[in-house]
Backbone as CSV, one residue per row, in Angstrom:
resi,resn,N_x,N_y,N_z,CA_x,CA_y,CA_z,C_x,C_y,C_z
1,MET,-22.495,42.628,26.850,-21.363,43.118,27.981,-21.911,44.701,27.930
2,LEU,-21.643,44.998,26.637,-22.133,46.680,27.248,-23.453,47.375,27.125
3,GLY,-24.131,46.121,26.724,-25.491,46.768,26.660,-25.390,47.447,25.319
4,ILE,-25.290,47.598,23.790,-25.935,48.489,22.402,-24.913,47.829,21.187
5,GLY,-25.971,48.376,21.081,-25.488,47.223,19.633,-24.154,47.018,18.966
6,LYS,-24.083,46.487,18.172,-22.971,46.860,17.189,-22.346,47.834,16.033
7,ALA,-23.135,48.326,15.793,-22.847,50.085,15.477,-22.660,50.424,15.977
8,LYS,-22.564,50.794,17.189,-22.243,51.288,18.386,-20.988,51.328,18.359
9,VAL,-20.468,50.238,18.955,-19.422,49.047,19.140,-18.440,49.925,18.952
10,TYR,-18.773,49.844,16.943,-18.187,49.980,15.917,-17.322,51.895,16.420
11,GLU,-18.916,52.131,16.697,-18.262,54.027,16.723,-17.035,53.899,17.980
12,LEU,-17.738,53.421,19.309,-16.373,53.984,20.210,-14.897,52.797,19.343
13,ILE,-15.012,52.212,18.588,-13.742,51.231,18.169,-12.697,52.993,17.258
14,LYS,-13.655,53.314,16.057,-13.340,54.143,15.643,-13.256,56.198,16.167
15,SER,-13.843,56.008,16.895,-13.207,57.008,17.799,-11.749,57.034,18.847
16,GLY,-11.987,55.737,19.245,-10.509,56.148,20.316,-11.147,55.134,21.775
17,GLN,-12.572,55.176,21.438,-12.759,54.846,22.807,-12.468,54.187,23.852
18,LEU,-12.587,52.605,22.456,-12.445,51.107,22.927,-11.397,50.907,21.821
19,PRO,-10.284,50.776,22.556,-9.455,49.612,21.993,-10.100,48.354,21.449
20,ALA,-9.526,48.096,19.937,-9.767,46.572,19.170,-8.701,46.276,19.345
21,LEU,-7.948,44.904,18.408,-7.376,44.473,17.703,-7.764,43.782,16.685
22,LYS,-6.933,43.847,15.393,-7.396,42.917,14.463,-6.837,41.866,14.224
23,LEU,-7.527,40.736,14.755,-6.575,40.281,14.622,-7.949,38.495,13.877
24,GLY,-7.928,39.237,12.268,-9.298,38.497,11.829,-10.591,39.595,11.315
25,GLY,-10.480,40.056,12.658,-12.087,40.780,12.877,-11.325,41.121,13.649
26,LEU,-12.593,41.972,14.083,-12.394,43.181,14.499,-12.728,42.189,16.549
27,LYS,-11.259,41.780,17.451,-11.153,42.159,18.861,-10.733,43.093,19.822
28,VAL,-11.815,42.867,21.160,-11.657,43.508,22.378,-11.457,42.955,23.577
29,ARG,-10.934,43.135,24.200,-10.719,42.273,25.837,-11.511,43.010,26.903
30,LYS,-11.528,42.144,27.706,-12.390,41.529,28.346,-12.069,43.404,29.030
31,GLU,-10.143,43.409,29.544,-9.876,44.441,31.307,-10.668,45.825,29.276
32,ALA,-10.834,45.572,28.417,-10.817,47.752,27.646,-12.277,47.338,27.944
33,ILE,-12.712,46.926,28.124,-14.167,46.937,27.884,-14.679,47.351,29.899
34,ASP,-13.928,46.891,30.494,-14.214,47.246,31.652,-13.525,48.719,32.567
35,GLU,-12.651,48.791,31.969,-11.753,50.672,31.828,-12.861,51.299,31.006
36,PHE,-13.263,51.053,30.140,-13.746,51.512,29.428,-15.527,52.061,29.915
37,LEU,-15.607,51.062,30.642,-16.824,50.868,31.801,-16.987,51.593,33.084
38,ASP,-15.506,51.638,33.736,-15.022,52.479,34.518,-14.603,54.270,34.714
39,LYS,-14.437,54.665,33.430,-14.088,55.456,33.117,-15.370,56.054,32.590
40,TYR,-16.316,55.743,31.603,-17.662,56.511,31.494,-19.197,56.123,31.447
41,VAL,-18.828,54.771,33.323,-19.858,54.992,33.492,-19.739,54.800,35.365
42,SER,-20.921,56.327,35.814,-20.943,55.973,36.454,-21.406,55.080,37.427
C-alpha cells in the first residue's frame, strides 16, 4: 500500500509515526495507513 520496503515500515513503527498492534506479529490498521498518508504525503 505504501510502496516502501519492510525495513522502512519497521522504522516508521519504531519512531511512532505509524501506529501498530502486536498480535502475534505487528499489525497496522488500514485507518492508520490512511492517516499516515494524509499527514505525510502531499
